[in-house]
Structure formats: C-alpha cells, structure tokens
C-alpha cells in the first residue's frame, strides 16, 4: 500500500525501493515453493541410522560416496563441465559434477570433509553457480537457506537422535537438515524469465470511486510456478544433523 503523503513528502524513491523489495520477495517465494516440491522426493539417505529419528551426525566422506554411488547406479548424468587446473598457485581441478544444495548451517561440516575444495581455490571462476561455496568429490555445493528443517510447513526440528554436539531447537534432539543432490534433468520448472512469468504492478494514488481524493495506491506482484520431479532416482535427499558452533 502506498499513499499520497509518501509520494508528496518523502525524499527517497519509495516506489522504486518497494519494487526492488517485491522482486526479491517474488524470487524467494518461488524458490521456497520449488524447494518444497523437491525436498519431498522419495530417494533419501540418512547420515546415520535407518530412520530420521536416529540422525544426529554431520555429513561424512562415506555419505558423499553413498550419494555418488546412488546417482551413478541410476545412470544420473553430471551436468557441470570439468574445470581444469590452472597456472595459479594453489588452484585445483574440479571434475564433472552433480549439484548439491544445502542450508548455510551445513557449510561448516562440508569444509571438514577430506576432499573439500573451497570455491576460491577453483582454477577458474567461470561458470560458477549462484551461491556456490565449494566441492567435495563429484558434487559442487550451493547454499540455499530455504532448505531448512522447517521448509514450507515441514518441521524436522528436534526430529533426529540425541543432541550430542549438534544444532537443536529445544536442546533435546538434533535438528534434521535436508541436503539435496541433483543429477541432470532430475526435475523441471516453469522459468522465471519470459513474458508473464513474474509481473510487478504499481498503481499510484488516483482519484476514483471509493478514493475521491487520491489518497492510496498499491504495489504487488504475481507469477506462475510449476515444479515437478522428472526422475526420483536422480535426486537424493541426504538427511543430516549440523554441528553447533
């Protein structure tokens, strides 16, 4: 909602600022809706134990191997090209890879894995995924905080095993985090680009029936969203706990 007072007396470009905020909100909303669909896949691995209620350990090297083996057995295709080693000191080659997505709370445990390569040590910064933080084995990892234990109505807080040194909402049981790893063509989406995908609307205050003095206006957005898992075998949901600081 905007008003004539804001338009007449405010020095800052409020309408433009609101439009920027709506753009960020629309992108986050669509991302949450997509994540909610993808996290509900039927192909899952627990970091330890045979059930979510047993999970109370962080991601491990064997978990990475298990995910890669699971996708490999199903002929899941990797979809990021090899980044060859370069002449710069300390740079490392990155193989063709699957793409993994996780909450920022998982980053600390990823960096402790044996073959962790941070993104700043890639031999090339070309072709990076937005939010990419590094790689382990044949998986390149991206941070997306929408993949939390409470994504889209799902509540996995305190759903794991005994707390130990893991993050816990109540201090009793470990919170369980979903980490998604994708092979190529695992899912399909309705793109955000293109006519009619996401539209922002601005209605400045104007004299009309019900508002004869042109005192109020509106700003908002609308858009399309469709997300579908095309092959359950090409998405692995790894359920882990995260170490507390």
GROMACS .gro file of C-alpha atoms in nm:
model
  245
    1UNK     CA    1   0.000   0.000   0.000
    2UNK     CA    2   0.129   0.348  -0.089
    3UNK     CA    3  -0.022   0.686  -0.005
    4UNK     CA    4  -0.026   1.038  -0.141
    5UNK     CA    5   0.160   1.153   0.168
    6UNK     CA    6   0.456   0.927   0.090
    7UNK     CA    7   0.459   1.044  -0.272
    8UNK     CA    8   0.442   1.414  -0.180
    9UNK     CA    9   0.676   1.448   0.120
   10UNK     CA   10   0.924   1.159   0.112
   11UNK     CA   11   1.266   1.232  -0.040
   12UNK     CA   12   1.359   0.869  -0.112
   13UNK     CA   13   1.235   0.681  -0.421
   14UNK     CA   14   0.988   0.471  -0.219
   15UNK     CA   15   0.808   0.322  -0.519
   16UNK     CA   16   1.138   0.207  -0.670
   17UNK     CA   17   1.257   0.069  -0.336
   18UNK     CA   18   0.928  -0.116  -0.295
   19UNK     CA   19   0.959  -0.261  -0.645
   20UNK     CA   20   1.309  -0.389  -0.562
   21UNK     CA   21   1.177  -0.547  -0.243
   22UNK     CA   22   0.891  -0.711  -0.433
   23UNK     CA   23   1.140  -0.851  -0.684
   24UNK     CA   24   1.343  -1.010  -0.403
   25UNK     CA   25   1.027  -1.139  -0.237
   26UNK     CA   26   0.895  -1.297  -0.557
   27UNK     CA   27   1.223  -1.477  -0.622
   28UNK     CA   28   1.240  -1.611  -0.266
   29UNK     CA   29   0.875  -1.719  -0.271
   30UNK     CA   30   0.920  -1.915  -0.594
   31UNK     CA   31   1.241  -2.068  -0.458
   32UNK     CA   32   1.060  -2.184  -0.142
   33UNK     CA   33   0.779  -2.338  -0.347
   34UNK     CA   34   1.028  -2.523  -0.567
   35UNK     CA   35   1.232  -2.644  -0.271
   36UNK     CA   36   0.915  -2.769  -0.103
   37UNK     CA   37   0.842  -2.989  -0.405
   38UNK     CA   38   1.197  -3.119  -0.446
   39UNK     CA   39   1.255  -3.196  -0.078
   40UNK     CA   40   0.955  -3.431  -0.087
   41UNK     CA   41   1.132  -3.677  -0.320
   42UNK     CA   42   1.129  -4.047  -0.235
   43UNK     CA   43   1.503  -4.116  -0.280
   44UNK     CA   44   1.671  -4.045   0.054
   45UNK     CA   45   1.972  -4.139   0.267
   46UNK     CA   46   2.018  -4.083   0.640
   47UNK     CA   47   2.354  -3.964   0.769
   48UNK     CA   48   2.335  -4.236   1.034
   49UNK     CA   49   2.077  -4.489   1.137
   50UNK     CA   50   1.783  -4.625   0.944
   51UNK     CA   51   1.534  -4.353   1.028
   52UNK     CA   52   1.511  -3.976   1.064
   53UNK     CA   53   1.467  -4.019   1.439
   54UNK     CA   54   1.822  -4.162   1.457
   55UNK     CA   55   2.002  -3.883   1.270
   56UNK     CA   56   2.245  -3.699   1.496
   57UNK     CA   57   2.571  -3.685   1.300
   58UNK     CA   58   2.708  -3.442   1.043
   59UNK     CA   59   2.775  -3.528   0.680
   60UNK     CA   60   3.076  -3.758   0.630
   61UNK     CA   61   3.303  -3.874   0.349
   62UNK     CA   62   3.110  -4.202   0.334
   63UNK     CA   63   2.784  -4.008   0.289
   64UNK     CA   64   2.932  -3.834  -0.015
   65UNK     CA   65   3.042  -4.167  -0.159
   66UNK     CA   66   2.699  -4.314  -0.091
   67UNK     CA   67   2.522  -4.029  -0.272
   68UNK     CA   68   2.754  -4.052  -0.573
   69UNK     CA   69   2.708  -4.429  -0.589
   70UNK     CA   70   2.330  -4.396  -0.564
   71UNK     CA   71   2.312  -4.149  -0.852
   72UNK     CA   72   2.572  -4.339  -1.055
   73UNK     CA   73   2.382  -4.668  -1.030
   74UNK     CA   74   2.077  -4.495  -1.177
   75UNK     CA   75   2.278  -4.351  -1.467
   76UNK     CA   76   2.238  -3.998  -1.334
   77UNK     CA   77   2.424  -3.756  -1.561
   78UNK     CA   78   2.662  -3.493  -1.425
   79UNK     CA   79   2.594  -3.150  -1.567
   80UNK     CA   80   2.883  -2.922  -1.487
   81UNK     CA   81   3.189  -2.929  -1.712
   82UNK     CA   82   3.538  -3.007  -1.588
   83UNK     CA   83   3.734  -2.708  -1.454
   84UNK     CA   84   4.094  -2.786  -1.540
   85UNK     CA   85   4.384  -2.699  -1.314
   86UNK     CA   86   4.534  -2.360  -1.392
   87UNK     CA   87   4.876  -2.195  -1.361
   88UNK     CA   88   4.790  -2.005  -1.044
   89UNK     CA   89   4.937  -2.124  -0.716
   90UNK     CA   90   4.701  -2.337  -0.508
   91UNK     CA   91   4.435  -2.388  -0.773
   92UNK     CA   92   4.280  -2.731  -0.817
   93UNK     CA   93   4.087  -2.906  -1.095
   94UNK     CA   94   3.715  -2.971  -1.044
   95UNK     CA   95   3.564  -3.277  -1.220
   96UNK     CA   96   3.228  -3.305  -1.389
   97UNK     CA   97   2.983  -3.290  -1.105
   98UNK     CA   98   2.639  -3.330  -0.963
   99UNK     CA   99   2.499  -3.025  -0.786
  100UNK     CA  100   2.421  -3.027  -0.415
  101UNK     CA  101   2.215  -2.767  -0.229
  102UNK     CA  102   2.218  -2.714   0.146
  103UNK     CA  103   2.149  -2.469   0.428
  104UNK     CA  104   2.432  -2.244   0.547
  105UNK     CA  105   2.438  -2.438   0.877
  106UNK     CA  106   2.578  -2.735   0.681
  107UNK     CA  107   2.874  -2.542   0.540
  108UNK     CA  108   3.095  -2.586   0.847
  109UNK     CA  109   3.068  -2.965   0.825
  110UNK     CA  110   3.128  -2.969   0.449
  111UNK     CA  111   3.454  -2.779   0.493
  112UNK     CA  112   3.580  -3.052   0.727
  113UNK     CA  113   3.545  -3.330   0.468
  114UNK     CA  114   3.868  -3.486   0.341
  115UNK     CA  115   3.848  -3.364  -0.019
  116UNK     CA  116   3.674  -3.029   0.035
  117UNK     CA  117   3.779  -2.765  -0.220
  118UNK     CA  118   3.658  -2.410  -0.146
  119UNK     CA  119   3.534  -2.211  -0.442
  120UNK     CA  120   3.818  -1.958  -0.420
  121UNK     CA  121   4.064  -2.241  -0.500
  122UNK     CA  122   3.893  -2.333  -0.826
  123UNK     CA  123   4.132  -2.277  -1.113
  124UNK     CA  124   3.861  -2.075  -1.290
  125UNK     CA  125   3.574  -1.865  -1.162
  126UNK     CA  126   3.387  -1.901  -1.490
  127UNK     CA  127   3.059  -2.092  -1.484
  128UNK     CA  128   3.007  -2.074  -1.109
  129UNK     CA  129   2.659  -2.146  -0.978
  130UNK     CA  130   2.499  -1.863  -0.781
  131UNK     CA  131   2.569  -1.931  -0.414
  132UNK     CA  132   2.837  -2.195  -0.486
  133UNK     CA  133   3.074  -2.245  -0.193
  134UNK     CA  134   3.293  -2.539  -0.296
  135UNK     CA  135   3.303  -2.904  -0.395
  136UNK     CA  136   3.352  -3.250  -0.250
  137UNK     CA  137   3.426  -3.542  -0.478
  138UNK     CA  138   3.186  -3.516  -0.772
  139UNK     CA  139   2.944  -3.275  -0.604
  140UNK     CA  140   2.952  -2.895  -0.626
  141UNK     CA  141   2.774  -2.736  -0.332
  142UNK     CA  142   2.543  -2.436  -0.328
  143UNK     CA  143   2.397  -2.262  -0.023
  144UNK     CA  144   2.022  -2.201  -0.013
  145UNK     CA  145   1.883  -2.114   0.330
  146UNK     CA  146   1.534  -2.215   0.223
  147UNK     CA  147   1.649  -2.576   0.275
  148UNK     CA  148   1.596  -2.552   0.648
  149UNK     CA  149   1.442  -2.805   0.888
  150UNK     CA  150   1.117  -2.606   0.863
  151UNK     CA  151   1.083  -2.570   0.487
  152UNK     CA  152   0.730  -2.493   0.364
  153UNK     CA  153   0.543  -2.630   0.662
  154UNK     CA  154   0.773  -2.930   0.710
  155UNK     CA  155   0.911  -2.935   1.063
  156UNK     CA  156   1.218  -3.151   1.122
  157UNK     CA  157   1.340  -2.957   1.424
  158UNK     CA  158   1.422  -3.196   1.708
  159UNK     CA  159   1.336  -3.487   1.476
  160UNK     CA  160   1.677  -3.656   1.500
  161UNK     CA  161   1.862  -3.858   1.760
  162UNK     CA  162   2.006  -3.741   2.089
  163UNK     CA  163   2.150  -3.392   2.069
  164UNK     CA  164   2.521  -3.453   2.127
  165UNK     CA  165   2.710  -3.161   1.972
  166UNK     CA  166   2.451  -3.095   1.702
  167UNK     CA  167   2.225  -2.795   1.647
  168UNK     CA  168   1.896  -2.835   1.829
  169UNK     CA  169   1.596  -2.605   1.857
  170UNK     CA  170   1.495  -2.719   2.206
  171UNK     CA  171   1.826  -2.865   2.324
  172UNK     CA  172   1.695  -3.222   2.341
  173UNK     CA  173   1.708  -3.382   1.995
  174UNK     CA  174   1.911  -3.287   1.687
  175UNK     CA  175   1.750  -3.079   1.415
  176UNK     CA  176   1.749  -3.264   1.082
  177UNK     CA  177   1.854  -3.076   0.767
  178UNK     CA  178   1.779  -3.186   0.408
  179UNK     CA  179   2.070  -3.171   0.162
  180UNK     CA  180   1.958  -3.222  -0.199
  181UNK     CA  181   2.191  -3.358  -0.468
  182UNK     CA  182   2.076  -3.346  -0.831
  183UNK     CA  183   2.177  -3.520  -1.150
  184UNK     CA  184   2.099  -3.360  -1.485
  185UNK     CA  185   1.731  -3.341  -1.587
  186UNK     CA  186   1.615  -3.458  -1.244
  187UNK     CA  187   1.334  -3.203  -1.232
  188UNK     CA  188   1.150  -2.948  -1.445
  189UNK     CA  189   1.034  -2.595  -1.365
  190UNK     CA  190   0.834  -2.309  -1.508
  191UNK     CA  191   1.101  -2.050  -1.585
  192UNK     CA  192   1.108  -1.709  -1.416
  193UNK     CA  193   1.219  -1.543  -1.738
  194UNK     CA  194   0.981  -1.451  -2.018
  195UNK     CA  195   0.654  -1.268  -2.061
  196UNK     CA  196   0.400  -1.329  -1.789
  197UNK     CA  197   0.625  -1.532  -1.560
  198UNK     CA  198   0.669  -1.270  -1.288
  199UNK     CA  199   0.498  -0.933  -1.313
  200UNK     CA  200   0.510  -0.637  -1.074
  201UNK     CA  201   0.218  -0.397  -1.066
  202UNK     CA  202   0.223  -0.034  -0.949
  203UNK     CA  203  -0.094   0.169  -0.904
  204UNK     CA  204  -0.024   0.527  -0.799
  205UNK     CA  205  -0.282   0.711  -0.590
  206UNK     CA  206  -0.553   0.845  -0.823
  207UNK     CA  207  -0.900   0.982  -0.787
  208UNK     CA  208  -1.157   0.707  -0.832
  209UNK     CA  209  -1.473   0.568  -0.682
  210UNK     CA  210  -1.402   0.492  -0.318
  211UNK     CA  211  -1.092   0.714  -0.314
  212UNK     CA  212  -1.205   1.053  -0.449
  213UNK     CA  213  -0.906   1.237  -0.302
  214UNK     CA  214  -0.645   1.001  -0.450
  215UNK     CA  215  -0.502   0.908  -0.112
  216UNK     CA  216  -0.395   0.547  -0.164
  217UNK     CA  217  -0.225   0.326  -0.421
  218UNK     CA  218  -0.092  -0.027  -0.434
  219UNK     CA  219   0.214  -0.227  -0.537
  220UNK     CA  220   0.231  -0.603  -0.578
  221UNK     CA  221   0.343  -0.895  -0.791
  222UNK     CA  222   0.206  -1.216  -0.933
  223UNK     CA  223   0.364  -1.505  -1.119
  224UNK     CA  224   0.349  -1.865  -1.229
  225UNK     CA  225   0.516  -2.156  -1.059
  226UNK     CA  226   0.530  -2.520  -1.158
  227UNK     CA  227   0.792  -2.764  -1.031
  228UNK     CA  228   0.790  -3.135  -1.099
  229UNK     CA  229   1.033  -3.417  -1.023
  230UNK     CA  230   1.101  -3.589  -1.354
  231UNK     CA  231   1.302  -3.880  -1.216
  232UNK     CA  232   1.301  -3.965  -0.845
  233UNK     CA  233   1.619  -4.170  -0.892
  234UNK     CA  234   1.816  -3.862  -0.998
  235UNK     CA  235   1.753  -3.664  -0.680
  236UNK     CA  236   1.899  -3.776  -0.349
  237UNK     CA  237   1.789  -3.618  -0.023
  238UNK     CA  238   2.062  -3.664   0.235
  239UNK     CA  239   1.929  -3.600   0.586
  240UNK     CA  240   2.194  -3.482   0.830
  241UNK     CA  241   2.246  -3.303   1.158
  242UNK     CA  242   2.478  -2.999   1.178
  243UNK     CA  243   2.744  -2.936   1.437
  244UNK     CA  244   2.680  -2.641   1.667
  245UNK     CA  245   2.934  -2.362   1.697
   0.00000   0.00000   0.00000
